[in-house]
């Protein structure tokens, strides 16, 4: 591209950035929240790339100096603004996390298909041939699960009988440790060319499908589904997202493109970290729901309604969060 064409294409962006810089330089730091700083950061990154292009292509020193000055001014303003930790966390949860998920949607789709198809396959097998459940679960584990979800005389469950507040807090900690461990192993499994992440998703899907089908066979379906439906939304979604992030790592090793495999892996890890931060947040939410809400013995219609709301709100958030005002998915 000739320099004139390059300037004609990007001059409006540079002028817009200059206007933002004038506003930022005139404002006190505490008043900068009123400006669209997320777009400013995006423009700054693009400007750095454009400056690199002018140097690589040997454009005029005047243009290089102009862009270099813009970069320096933008850099100063960017790093003068250091929002409180609570604001950064809030901004990440409101925009950064759902945007990161949508950016890697192909990998999450592969992960979700692995999980859902393994659930469906094992569910059908166990439902039609009940003894198949022993290929996934041993007899002792199966007995414990049956006792946990054995329906009482009212058709509900006795999961919360004799359970106090201290037990809820203890289980909250246990669920955090267990779920985050699974998510981390799923993510790290992607380093095995993505195969490890796929295996973890297939195993977890098979495990869930076997339990669900077996409990339907023995009449424990209502206590089971009313227990898992609410916390299953953030928990299962988080595990699927961890699998997708792991697949992104594996693909970077298989197909590094113009980079060395190490550099490609570093870039993939950097791209996947926002998703994993969000995964840990979802698992904290899931642990809280599982410890303090799921064991409560409410009417099935209440449990199913709350569960449906959890699933619906979560996927509305992941699909549409962070779109407003950014123009980017």
PDB file of C-alpha atoms in Angstrom:
ATOM      1  CA  UNK A   1       0.000   0.000   0.000  1.00  0.00           C
ATOM      2  CA  UNK A   2       1.313   3.440  -0.931  1.00  0.00           C
ATOM      3  CA  UNK A   3       1.747   6.044   1.774  1.00  0.00           C
ATOM      4  CA  UNK A   4      -1.055   8.256   0.427  1.00  0.00           C
ATOM      5  CA  UNK A   5      -3.512   5.362   0.546  1.00  0.00           C
ATOM      6  CA  UNK A   6      -2.309   4.420   4.028  1.00  0.00           C
ATOM      7  CA  UNK A   7      -2.851   7.969   5.312  1.00  0.00           C
ATOM      8  CA  UNK A   8      -6.224   8.262   3.621  1.00  0.00           C
ATOM      9  CA  UNK A   9      -7.421   5.038   5.262  1.00  0.00           C
ATOM     10  CA  UNK A  10      -6.225   5.727   8.800  1.00  0.00           C
ATOM     11  CA  UNK A  11      -6.212   9.535   9.080  1.00  0.00           C
ATOM     12  CA  UNK A  12      -9.771   9.633  10.557  1.00  0.00           C
ATOM     13  CA  UNK A  13      -8.709   7.171  13.262  1.00  0.00           C
ATOM     14  CA  UNK A  14      -5.666   9.259  14.142  1.00  0.00           C
ATOM     15  CA  UNK A  15      -7.718  12.438  14.319  1.00  0.00           C
ATOM     16  CA  UNK A  16     -10.290  10.733  16.535  1.00  0.00           C
ATOM     17  CA  UNK A  17      -7.516   9.542  18.834  1.00  0.00           C
ATOM     18  CA  UNK A  18      -6.081  13.052  18.966  1.00  0.00           C
ATOM     19  CA  UNK A  19      -9.480  14.385  20.073  1.00  0.00           C
ATOM     20  CA  UNK A  20      -9.632  11.760  22.828  1.00  0.00           C
ATOM     21  CA  UNK A  21      -6.121  12.650  23.935  1.00  0.00           C
ATOM     22  CA  UNK A  22      -7.017  16.335  24.205  1.00  0.00           C
ATOM     23  CA  UNK A  23      -9.964  15.440  26.436  1.00  0.00           C
ATOM     24  CA  UNK A  24      -7.884  13.102  28.586  1.00  0.00           C
ATOM     25  CA  UNK A  25      -5.071  15.619  28.959  1.00  0.00           C
ATOM     26  CA  UNK A  26      -7.564  18.270  30.066  1.00  0.00           C
ATOM     27  CA  UNK A  27      -9.395  16.092  32.593  1.00  0.00           C
ATOM     28  CA  UNK A  28      -8.469  15.121  36.117  1.00  0.00           C
ATOM     29  CA  UNK A  29      -7.803  11.395  36.464  1.00  0.00           C
ATOM     30  CA  UNK A  30     -10.869  10.886  38.688  1.00  0.00           C
ATOM     31  CA  UNK A  31     -13.181  12.136  35.910  1.00  0.00           C
ATOM     32  CA  UNK A  32     -11.946   9.834  33.136  1.00  0.00           C
ATOM     33  CA  UNK A  33     -14.569   7.198  33.680  1.00  0.00           C
ATOM     34  CA  UNK A  34     -16.909   9.310  31.558  1.00  0.00           C
ATOM     35  CA  UNK A  35     -14.766   8.689  28.488  1.00  0.00           C
ATOM     36  CA  UNK A  36     -14.875   5.465  26.416  1.00  0.00           C
ATOM     37  CA  UNK A  37     -11.504   4.189  27.636  1.00  0.00           C
ATOM     38  CA  UNK A  38     -12.110   0.689  26.277  1.00  0.00           C
ATOM     39  CA  UNK A  39     -12.223   2.114  22.738  1.00  0.00           C
ATOM     40  CA  UNK A  40      -9.212   4.303  23.536  1.00  0.00           C
ATOM     41  CA  UNK A  41      -7.178   1.209  24.439  1.00  0.00           C
ATOM     42  CA  UNK A  42      -8.215  -0.499  21.187  1.00  0.00           C
ATOM     43  CA  UNK A  43      -7.245   2.585  19.150  1.00  0.00           C
ATOM     44  CA  UNK A  44      -3.916   2.758  20.984  1.00  0.00           C
ATOM     45  CA  UNK A  45      -3.056  -0.828  20.081  1.00  0.00           C
ATOM     46  CA  UNK A  46      -3.979  -0.231  16.450  1.00  0.00           C
ATOM     47  CA  UNK A  47      -1.854   2.911  16.422  1.00  0.00           C
ATOM     48  CA  UNK A  48       1.185   0.970  17.676  1.00  0.00           C
ATOM     49  CA  UNK A  49       0.664  -1.524  14.851  1.00  0.00           C
ATOM     50  CA  UNK A  50       0.345   1.262  12.289  1.00  0.00           C
ATOM     51  CA  UNK A  51       3.543   2.913  13.525  1.00  0.00           C
ATOM     52  CA  UNK A  52       5.353  -0.393  13.087  1.00  0.00           C
ATOM     53  CA  UNK A  53       4.016  -0.632   9.524  1.00  0.00           C
ATOM     54  CA  UNK A  54       5.255   2.859   8.614  1.00  0.00           C
ATOM     55  CA  UNK A  55       8.754   1.913   9.740  1.00  0.00           C
ATOM     56  CA  UNK A  56       8.694  -1.439   8.022  1.00  0.00           C
ATOM     57  CA  UNK A  57       7.491   0.052   4.717  1.00  0.00           C
ATOM     58  CA  UNK A  58       9.843   3.032   4.821  1.00  0.00           C
ATOM     59  CA  UNK A  59       7.188   5.747   4.814  1.00  0.00           C
ATOM     60  CA  UNK A  60       8.279   9.360   5.311  1.00  0.00           C
ATOM     61  CA  UNK A  61      10.020  10.401   8.514  1.00  0.00           C
ATOM     62  CA  UNK A  62       7.386  13.105   8.968  1.00  0.00           C
ATOM     63  CA  UNK A  63       4.599  10.498   9.152  1.00  0.00           C
ATOM     64  CA  UNK A  64       6.663   8.249  11.416  1.00  0.00           C
ATOM     65  CA  UNK A  65       7.342  11.161  13.780  1.00  0.00           C
ATOM     66  CA  UNK A  66       3.668  12.158  13.808  1.00  0.00           C
ATOM     67  CA  UNK A  67       2.545   8.648  14.742  1.00  0.00           C
ATOM     68  CA  UNK A  68       5.377   8.209  17.239  1.00  0.00           C
ATOM     69  CA  UNK A  69       4.287  11.386  19.055  1.00  0.00           C
ATOM     70  CA  UNK A  70       0.708  10.119  19.126  1.00  0.00           C
ATOM     71  CA  UNK A  71       1.852   6.796  20.560  1.00  0.00           C
ATOM     72  CA  UNK A  72       3.891   8.533  23.291  1.00  0.00           C
ATOM     73  CA  UNK A  73       0.984  10.792  24.258  1.00  0.00           C
ATOM     74  CA  UNK A  74      -1.450   7.877  24.309  1.00  0.00           C
ATOM     75  CA  UNK A  75       0.976   5.765  26.331  1.00  0.00           C
ATOM     76  CA  UNK A  76       1.335   8.501  28.967  1.00  0.00           C
ATOM     77  CA  UNK A  77      -2.418   8.902  29.320  1.00  0.00           C
ATOM     78  CA  UNK A  78      -3.078   5.193  29.358  1.00  0.00           C
ATOM     79  CA  UNK A  79      -0.684   4.503  32.208  1.00  0.00           C
ATOM     80  CA  UNK A  80      -1.633   7.595  34.194  1.00  0.00           C
ATOM     81  CA  UNK A  81      -5.099   6.123  34.522  1.00  0.00           C
ATOM     82  CA  UNK A  82      -5.045   3.310  37.067  1.00  0.00           C
ATOM     83  CA  UNK A  83      -8.636   2.482  38.029  1.00  0.00           C
ATOM     84  CA  UNK A  84      -9.417   0.826  41.376  1.00  0.00           C
ATOM     85  CA  UNK A  85      -9.293  -2.960  41.494  1.00  0.00           C
ATOM     86  CA  UNK A  86     -13.071  -3.191  41.969  1.00  0.00           C
ATOM     87  CA  UNK A  87     -13.622  -1.148  38.792  1.00  0.00           C
ATOM     88  CA  UNK A  88     -11.258  -3.348  36.798  1.00  0.00           C
ATOM     89  CA  UNK A  89     -12.944  -6.524  38.021  1.00  0.00           C
ATOM     90  CA  UNK A  90     -16.365  -5.072  37.269  1.00  0.00           C
ATOM     91  CA  UNK A  91     -15.300  -4.020  33.783  1.00  0.00           C
ATOM     92  CA  UNK A  92     -13.827  -7.454  33.107  1.00  0.00           C
ATOM     93  CA  UNK A  93     -16.969  -9.271  34.212  1.00  0.00           C
ATOM     94  CA  UNK A  94     -19.251  -6.860  32.345  1.00  0.00           C
ATOM     95  CA  UNK A  95     -17.319  -6.820  29.066  1.00  0.00           C
ATOM     96  CA  UNK A  96     -13.967  -8.563  29.008  1.00  0.00           C
ATOM     97  CA  UNK A  97     -15.070 -12.085  29.893  1.00  0.00           C
ATOM     98  CA  UNK A  98     -18.045 -12.477  27.519  1.00  0.00           C
ATOM     99  CA  UNK A  99     -16.006 -10.877  24.725  1.00  0.00           C
ATOM    100  CA  UNK A 100     -13.154 -13.345  25.353  1.00  0.00           C
ATOM    101  CA  UNK A 101     -15.603 -16.266  25.221  1.00  0.00           C
ATOM    102  CA  UNK A 102     -17.070 -15.123  21.907  1.00  0.00           C
ATOM    103  CA  UNK A 103     -13.608 -14.527  20.478  1.00  0.00           C
ATOM    104  CA  UNK A 104     -12.824 -18.252  20.920  1.00  0.00           C
ATOM    105  CA  UNK A 105     -16.303 -19.540  20.117  1.00  0.00           C
ATOM    106  CA  UNK A 106     -15.078 -22.224  17.671  1.00  0.00           C
ATOM    107  CA  UNK A 107     -12.985 -23.950  20.325  1.00  0.00           C
ATOM    108  CA  UNK A 108     -15.813 -23.762  22.853  1.00  0.00           C
ATOM    109  CA  UNK A 109     -18.172 -25.271  20.303  1.00  0.00           C
ATOM    110  CA  UNK A 110     -15.871 -28.265  19.799  1.00  0.00           C
ATOM    111  CA  UNK A 111     -15.567 -28.661  23.561  1.00  0.00           C
ATOM    112  CA  UNK A 112     -19.344 -28.424  24.041  1.00  0.00           C
ATOM    113  CA  UNK A 113     -20.023 -30.990  21.318  1.00  0.00           C
ATOM    114  CA  UNK A 114     -17.568 -33.430  22.916  1.00  0.00           C
ATOM    115  CA  UNK A 115     -19.296 -32.994  26.256  1.00  0.00           C
ATOM    116  CA  UNK A 116     -22.912 -33.093  25.054  1.00  0.00           C
ATOM    117  CA  UNK A 117     -22.466 -35.992  22.625  1.00  0.00           C
ATOM    118  CA  UNK A 118     -20.758 -38.125  25.283  1.00  0.00           C
ATOM    119  CA  UNK A 119     -23.628 -37.380  27.675  1.00  0.00           C
ATOM    120  CA  UNK A 120     -26.190 -38.353  25.054  1.00  0.00           C
ATOM    121  CA  UNK A 121     -24.396 -41.540  23.994  1.00  0.00           C
ATOM    122  CA  UNK A 122     -23.836 -42.897  27.506  1.00  0.00           C
ATOM    123  CA  UNK A 123     -27.302 -41.791  28.622  1.00  0.00           C
ATOM    124  CA  UNK A 124     -28.925 -43.797  25.818  1.00  0.00           C
ATOM    125  CA  UNK A 125     -26.737 -46.857  26.460  1.00  0.00           C
ATOM    126  CA  UNK A 126     -27.376 -46.929  30.193  1.00  0.00           C
ATOM    127  CA  UNK A 127     -31.070 -46.204  29.783  1.00  0.00           C
ATOM    128  CA  UNK A 128     -31.476 -49.128  27.387  1.00  0.00           C
ATOM    129  CA  UNK A 129     -28.965 -51.470  29.057  1.00  0.00           C
ATOM    130  CA  UNK A 130     -28.844 -50.587  32.794  1.00  0.00           C
ATOM    131  CA  UNK A 131     -25.806 -52.795  33.488  1.00  0.00           C
ATOM    132  CA  UNK A 132     -23.717 -50.561  31.216  1.00  0.00           C
ATOM    133  CA  UNK A 133     -23.508 -48.080  34.092  1.00  0.00           C
ATOM    134  CA  UNK A 134     -20.847 -50.308  35.694  1.00  0.00           C
ATOM    135  CA  UNK A 135     -18.473 -49.530  32.814  1.00  0.00           C
ATOM    136  CA  UNK A 136     -18.340 -45.959  34.106  1.00  0.00           C
ATOM    137  CA  UNK A 137     -19.002 -46.272  37.851  1.00  0.00           C
ATOM    138  CA  UNK A 138     -18.026 -48.909  40.396  1.00  0.00           C
ATOM    139  CA  UNK A 139     -20.641 -50.498  42.647  1.00  0.00           C
ATOM    140  CA  UNK A 140     -19.710 -48.578  45.807  1.00  0.00           C
ATOM    141  CA  UNK A 141     -19.895 -45.205  44.043  1.00  0.00           C
ATOM    142  CA  UNK A 142     -23.231 -46.154  42.538  1.00  0.00           C
ATOM    143  CA  UNK A 143     -24.629 -47.147  45.935  1.00  0.00           C
ATOM    144  CA  UNK A 144     -23.561 -43.803  47.429  1.00  0.00           C
ATOM    145  CA  UNK A 145     -25.213 -41.916  44.575  1.00  0.00           C
ATOM    146  CA  UNK A 146     -28.450 -43.893  44.916  1.00  0.00           C
ATOM    147  CA  UNK A 147     -28.597 -43.178  48.651  1.00  0.00           C
ATOM    148  CA  UNK A 148     -27.922 -39.471  48.093  1.00  0.00           C
ATOM    149  CA  UNK A 149     -30.745 -39.067  45.594  1.00  0.00           C
ATOM    150  CA  UNK A 150     -33.189 -41.627  47.004  1.00  0.00           C
ATOM    151  CA  UNK A 151     -36.634 -39.958  46.886  1.00  0.00           C
ATOM    152  CA  UNK A 152     -38.512 -39.638  50.183  1.00  0.00           C
ATOM    153  CA  UNK A 153     -42.201 -40.230  50.734  1.00  0.00           C
ATOM    154  CA  UNK A 154     -43.071 -36.825  49.246  1.00  0.00           C
ATOM    155  CA  UNK A 155     -41.016 -37.493  46.121  1.00  0.00           C
ATOM    156  CA  UNK A 156     -38.328 -35.032  47.175  1.00  0.00           C
ATOM    157  CA  UNK A 157     -34.884 -35.725  48.613  1.00  0.00           C
ATOM    158  CA  UNK A 158     -33.343 -35.764  52.079  1.00  0.00           C
ATOM    159  CA  UNK A 159     -30.054 -34.169  51.025  1.00  0.00           C
ATOM    160  CA  UNK A 160     -30.422 -31.235  53.410  1.00  0.00           C
ATOM    161  CA  UNK A 161     -31.671 -33.197  56.434  1.00  0.00           C
ATOM    162  CA  UNK A 162     -29.351 -32.651  59.390  1.00  0.00           C
ATOM    163  CA  UNK A 163     -27.294 -30.171  57.409  1.00  0.00           C
ATOM    164  CA  UNK A 164     -26.479 -26.891  59.132  1.00  0.00           C
ATOM    165  CA  UNK A 165     -24.826 -23.642  58.205  1.00  0.00           C
ATOM    166  CA  UNK A 166     -21.357 -24.921  59.089  1.00  0.00           C
ATOM    167  CA  UNK A 167     -21.860 -27.849  56.714  1.00  0.00           C
ATOM    168  CA  UNK A 168     -22.866 -25.481  53.916  1.00  0.00           C
ATOM    169  CA  UNK A 169     -19.706 -23.413  54.396  1.00  0.00           C
ATOM    170  CA  UNK A 170     -17.542 -26.544  54.470  1.00  0.00           C
ATOM    171  CA  UNK A 171     -19.159 -27.861  51.284  1.00  0.00           C
ATOM    172  CA  UNK A 172     -18.723 -24.450  49.650  1.00  0.00           C
ATOM    173  CA  UNK A 173     -14.968 -24.741  50.138  1.00  0.00           C
ATOM    174  CA  UNK A 174     -14.952 -28.348  48.941  1.00  0.00           C
ATOM    175  CA  UNK A 175     -16.870 -27.491  45.758  1.00  0.00           C
ATOM    176  CA  UNK A 176     -14.476 -24.637  44.970  1.00  0.00           C
ATOM    177  CA  UNK A 177     -11.438 -26.891  45.352  1.00  0.00           C
ATOM    178  CA  UNK A 178     -12.955 -29.761  43.378  1.00  0.00           C
ATOM    179  CA  UNK A 179     -14.392 -27.752  40.490  1.00  0.00           C
ATOM    180  CA  UNK A 180     -11.399 -25.472  40.001  1.00  0.00           C
ATOM    181  CA  UNK A 181      -9.158 -28.548  40.010  1.00  0.00           C
ATOM    182  CA  UNK A 182     -11.228 -30.098  37.216  1.00  0.00           C
ATOM    183  CA  UNK A 183     -11.197 -26.863  35.208  1.00  0.00           C
ATOM    184  CA  UNK A 184      -7.439 -26.436  35.538  1.00  0.00           C
ATOM    185  CA  UNK A 185      -6.759 -30.035  34.501  1.00  0.00           C
ATOM    186  CA  UNK A 186      -9.046 -29.591  31.513  1.00  0.00           C
ATOM    187  CA  UNK A 187      -7.246 -26.411  30.455  1.00  0.00           C
ATOM    188  CA  UNK A 188      -3.776 -27.868  30.997  1.00  0.00           C
ATOM    189  CA  UNK A 189      -4.799 -31.021  29.145  1.00  0.00           C
ATOM    190  CA  UNK A 190      -4.862 -28.936  25.985  1.00  0.00           C
ATOM    191  CA  UNK A 191      -1.069 -28.927  26.032  1.00  0.00           C
ATOM    192  CA  UNK A 192      -1.206 -32.554  24.894  1.00  0.00           C
ATOM    193  CA  UNK A 193      -2.077 -31.351  21.378  1.00  0.00           C
ATOM    194  CA  UNK A 194      -5.629 -30.755  22.567  1.00  0.00           C
ATOM    195  CA  UNK A 195      -6.193 -34.472  23.158  1.00  0.00           C
ATOM    196  CA  UNK A 196      -6.074 -34.133  26.943  1.00  0.00           C
ATOM    197  CA  UNK A 197      -8.847 -31.519  26.952  1.00  0.00           C
ATOM    198  CA  UNK A 198     -11.042 -33.660  24.708  1.00  0.00           C
ATOM    199  CA  UNK A 199     -10.513 -36.733  26.920  1.00  0.00           C
ATOM    200  CA  UNK A 200     -11.503 -34.791  30.049  1.00  0.00           C
ATOM    201  CA  UNK A 201     -14.650 -33.508  28.314  1.00  0.00           C
ATOM    202  CA  UNK A 202     -15.588 -36.999  27.120  1.00  0.00           C
ATOM    203  CA  UNK A 203     -15.011 -38.474  30.574  1.00  0.00           C
ATOM    204  CA  UNK A 204     -17.037 -35.801  32.376  1.00  0.00           C
ATOM    205  CA  UNK A 205     -19.849 -36.090  29.847  1.00  0.00           C
ATOM    206  CA  UNK A 206     -19.902 -39.884  30.160  1.00  0.00           C
ATOM    207  CA  UNK A 207     -19.894 -39.656  33.959  1.00  0.00           C
ATOM    208  CA  UNK A 208     -22.820 -37.226  34.006  1.00  0.00           C
ATOM    209  CA  UNK A 209     -24.772 -39.197  31.397  1.00  0.00           C
ATOM    210  CA  UNK A 210     -24.300 -42.476  33.272  1.00  0.00           C
ATOM    211  CA  UNK A 211     -25.466 -41.022  36.596  1.00  0.00           C
ATOM    212  CA  UNK A 212     -28.470 -39.278  35.068  1.00  0.00           C
ATOM    213  CA  UNK A 213     -29.637 -42.337  33.126  1.00  0.00           C
ATOM    214  CA  UNK A 214     -29.139 -44.665  36.098  1.00  0.00           C
ATOM    215  CA  UNK A 215     -31.088 -42.438  38.469  1.00  0.00           C
ATOM    216  CA  UNK A 216     -33.919 -42.236  35.949  1.00  0.00           C
ATOM    217  CA  UNK A 217     -33.924 -46.034  35.809  1.00  0.00           C
ATOM    218  CA  UNK A 218     -34.172 -46.366  39.615  1.00  0.00           C
ATOM    219  CA  UNK A 219     -36.642 -43.516  40.166  1.00  0.00           C
ATOM    220  CA  UNK A 220     -34.239 -40.935  41.587  1.00  0.00           C
ATOM    221  CA  UNK A 221     -34.496 -38.508  38.684  1.00  0.00           C
ATOM    222  CA  UNK A 222     -36.486 -35.736  40.405  1.00  0.00           C
ATOM    223  CA  UNK A 223     -34.209 -35.352  43.459  1.00  0.00           C
ATOM    224  CA  UNK A 224     -31.180 -35.421  41.147  1.00  0.00           C
ATOM    225  CA  UNK A 225     -32.335 -32.903  38.557  1.00  0.00           C
ATOM    226  CA  UNK A 226     -33.833 -30.482  41.087  1.00  0.00           C
ATOM    227  CA  UNK A 227     -30.468 -30.574  42.882  1.00  0.00           C
ATOM    228  CA  UNK A 228     -28.187 -29.994  39.882  1.00  0.00           C
ATOM    229  CA  UNK A 229     -30.221 -27.776  37.570  1.00  0.00           C
ATOM    230  CA  UNK A 230     -29.325 -24.403  39.100  1.00  0.00           C
ATOM    231  CA  UNK A 231     -25.615 -24.781  39.858  1.00  0.00           C
ATOM    232  CA  UNK A 232     -25.163 -26.893  36.722  1.00  0.00           C
ATOM    233  CA  UNK A 233     -25.512 -23.762  34.590  1.00  0.00           C
ATOM    234  CA  UNK A 234     -22.294 -22.017  35.710  1.00  0.00           C
ATOM    235  CA  UNK A 235     -20.483 -25.242  36.603  1.00  0.00           C
ATOM    236  CA  UNK A 236     -20.951 -27.207  33.383  1.00  0.00           C
ATOM    237  CA  UNK A 237     -20.537 -24.081  31.266  1.00  0.00           C
ATOM    238  CA  UNK A 238     -17.248 -23.287  33.022  1.00  0.00           C
ATOM    239  CA  UNK A 239     -15.886 -26.787  32.399  1.00  0.00           C
ATOM    240  CA  UNK A 240     -16.833 -26.544  28.706  1.00  0.00           C
ATOM    241  CA  UNK A 241     -15.122 -23.144  28.435  1.00  0.00           C
ATOM    242  CA  UNK A 242     -11.998 -24.527  30.127  1.00  0.00           C
ATOM    243  CA  UNK A 243     -12.012 -27.302  27.532  1.00  0.00           C
ATOM    244  CA  UNK A 244     -12.283 -24.768  24.710  1.00  0.00           C
ATOM    245  CA  UNK A 245      -9.401 -22.719  26.119  1.00  0.00           C
ATOM    246  CA  UNK A 246      -7.341 -25.911  26.371  1.00  0.00           C
ATOM    247  CA  UNK A 247      -8.080 -26.748  22.736  1.00  0.00           C
ATOM    248  CA  UNK A 248      -6.829 -23.291  21.784  1.00  0.00           C
ATOM    249  CA  UNK A 249      -3.495 -24.139  23.430  1.00  0.00           C
ATOM    250  CA  UNK A 250      -3.314 -27.471  21.639  1.00  0.00           C
ATOM    251  CA  UNK A 251      -3.971 -25.949  18.235  1.00  0.00           C
ATOM    252  CA  UNK A 252      -1.214 -23.386  18.777  1.00  0.00           C
ATOM    253  CA  UNK A 253       1.223 -26.299  19.099  1.00  0.00           C
ATOM    254  CA  UNK A 254      -0.194 -28.196  16.120  1.00  0.00           C
ATOM    255  CA  UNK A 255      -0.465 -25.196  13.779  1.00  0.00           C
ATOM    256  CA  UNK A 256       1.749 -22.329  15.019  1.00  0.00           C
ATOM    257  CA  UNK A 257       1.488 -20.407  11.745  1.00  0.00           C
ATOM    258  CA  UNK A 258       4.298 -17.866  11.205  1.00  0.00           C
ATOM    259  CA  UNK A 259       5.480 -18.173  14.833  1.00  0.00           C
ATOM    260  CA  UNK A 260       7.689 -20.668  16.574  1.00  0.00           C
ATOM    261  CA  UNK A 261       5.668 -23.179  18.574  1.00  0.00           C
ATOM    262  CA  UNK A 262       6.791 -21.595  21.839  1.00  0.00           C
ATOM    263  CA  UNK A 263       5.742 -18.096  20.763  1.00  0.00           C
ATOM    264  CA  UNK A 264       2.472 -19.409  19.334  1.00  0.00           C
ATOM    265  CA  UNK A 265       1.775 -21.129  22.649  1.00  0.00           C
ATOM    266  CA  UNK A 266       2.515 -17.925  24.556  1.00  0.00           C
ATOM    267  CA  UNK A 267       0.115 -15.955  22.363  1.00  0.00           C
ATOM    268  CA  UNK A 268      -2.572 -18.636  22.733  1.00  0.00           C
ATOM    269  CA  UNK A 269      -2.139 -18.687  26.511  1.00  0.00           C
ATOM    270  CA  UNK A 270      -2.409 -14.891  26.653  1.00  0.00           C
ATOM    271  CA  UNK A 271      -5.551 -15.042  24.546  1.00  0.00           C
ATOM    272  CA  UNK A 272      -7.048 -17.791  26.727  1.00  0.00           C
ATOM    273  CA  UNK A 273      -6.300 -16.326  30.153  1.00  0.00           C
ATOM    274  CA  UNK A 274      -9.306 -13.944  30.210  1.00  0.00           C
ATOM    275  CA  UNK A 275     -11.561 -16.934  29.554  1.00  0.00           C
ATOM    276  CA  UNK A 276      -9.951 -18.870  32.408  1.00  0.00           C
ATOM    277  CA  UNK A 277     -10.316 -15.936  34.811  1.00  0.00           C
ATOM    278  CA  UNK A 278     -14.010 -15.945  33.961  1.00  0.00           C
ATOM    279  CA  UNK A 279     -14.159 -19.727  34.344  1.00  0.00           C
ATOM    280  CA  UNK A 280     -12.892 -19.416  37.926  1.00  0.00           C
ATOM    281  CA  UNK A 281     -15.534 -16.723  38.610  1.00  0.00           C
ATOM    282  CA  UNK A 282     -18.268 -19.013  37.249  1.00  0.00           C
ATOM    283  CA  UNK A 283     -17.035 -21.870  39.424  1.00  0.00           C
ATOM    284  CA  UNK A 284     -17.144 -19.674  42.533  1.00  0.00           C
ATOM    285  CA  UNK A 285     -20.745 -18.841  41.653  1.00  0.00           C
ATOM    286  CA  UNK A 286     -21.534 -22.518  41.024  1.00  0.00           C
ATOM    287  CA  UNK A 287     -20.020 -23.538  44.367  1.00  0.00           C
ATOM    288  CA  UNK A 288     -22.067 -20.904  46.180  1.00  0.00           C
ATOM    289  CA  UNK A 289     -25.319 -22.059  44.552  1.00  0.00           C
ATOM    290  CA  UNK A 290     -24.505 -25.737  45.107  1.00  0.00           C
ATOM    291  CA  UNK A 291     -23.680 -25.217  48.783  1.00  0.00           C
ATOM    292  CA  UNK A 292     -26.430 -22.811  49.817  1.00  0.00           C
ATOM    293  CA  UNK A 293     -29.317 -23.266  47.362  1.00  0.00           C
ATOM    294  CA  UNK A 294     -29.223 -26.673  45.670  1.00  0.00           C
ATOM    295  CA  UNK A 295     -29.692 -28.788  48.863  1.00  0.00           C
ATOM    296  CA  UNK A 296     -32.775 -26.826  49.980  1.00  0.00           C
ATOM    297  CA  UNK A 297     -36.000 -28.813  49.770  1.00  0.00           C
ATOM    298  CA  UNK A 298     -38.304 -26.513  47.798  1.00  0.00           C
ATOM    299  CA  UNK A 299     -41.086 -27.566  45.487  1.00  0.00           C
ATOM    300  CA  UNK A 300     -39.777 -28.969  42.179  1.00  0.00           C
ATOM    301  CA  UNK A 301     -41.455 -26.192  40.198  1.00  0.00           C
ATOM    302  CA  UNK A 302     -39.483 -23.626  42.215  1.00  0.00           C
ATOM    303  CA  UNK A 303     -36.179 -25.448  41.741  1.00  0.00           C
ATOM    304  CA  UNK A 304     -36.762 -25.920  38.017  1.00  0.00           C
ATOM    305  CA  UNK A 305     -37.803 -22.269  37.584  1.00  0.00           C
ATOM    306  CA  UNK A 306     -34.693 -21.000  39.350  1.00  0.00           C
ATOM    307  CA  UNK A 307     -32.560 -23.415  37.335  1.00  0.00           C
ATOM    308  CA  UNK A 308     -34.100 -22.280  34.048  1.00  0.00           C
ATOM    309  CA  UNK A 309     -33.438 -18.660  35.029  1.00  0.00           C
ATOM    310  CA  UNK A 310     -29.790 -19.484  35.792  1.00  0.00           C
ATOM    311  CA  UNK A 311     -29.292 -21.101  32.383  1.00  0.00           C
ATOM    312  CA  UNK A 312     -31.125 -18.380  30.487  1.00  0.00           C
ATOM    313  CA  UNK A 313     -29.447 -15.429  32.192  1.00  0.00           C
ATOM    314  CA  UNK A 314     -25.983 -16.971  31.897  1.00  0.00           C
ATOM    315  CA  UNK A 315     -26.242 -17.504  28.149  1.00  0.00           C
ATOM    316  CA  UNK A 316     -27.791 -14.089  27.555  1.00  0.00           C
ATOM    317  CA  UNK A 317     -24.772 -12.674  29.386  1.00  0.00           C
ATOM    318  CA  UNK A 318     -22.239 -14.687  27.387  1.00  0.00           C
ATOM    319  CA  UNK A 319     -23.922 -13.939  24.054  1.00  0.00           C
ATOM    320  CA  UNK A 320     -24.619 -10.236  24.531  1.00  0.00           C
ATOM    321  CA  UNK A 321     -22.397  -9.010  27.378  1.00  0.00           C
ATOM    322  CA  UNK A 322     -19.928  -6.317  26.320  1.00  0.00           C
ATOM    323  CA  UNK A 323     -21.535  -5.614  22.964  1.00  0.00           C
ATOM    324  CA  UNK A 324     -23.201  -2.310  23.834  1.00  0.00           C
ATOM    325  CA  UNK A 325     -21.115   0.722  23.066  1.00  0.00           C
ATOM    326  CA  UNK A 326     -18.127  -1.142  21.701  1.00  0.00           C
ATOM    327  CA  UNK A 327     -19.360  -2.178  18.300  1.00  0.00           C
ATOM    328  CA  UNK A 328     -17.456  -5.435  18.737  1.00  0.00           C
ATOM    329  CA  UNK A 329     -18.481  -8.937  19.639  1.00  0.00           C
TER     330      UNK A 329
END
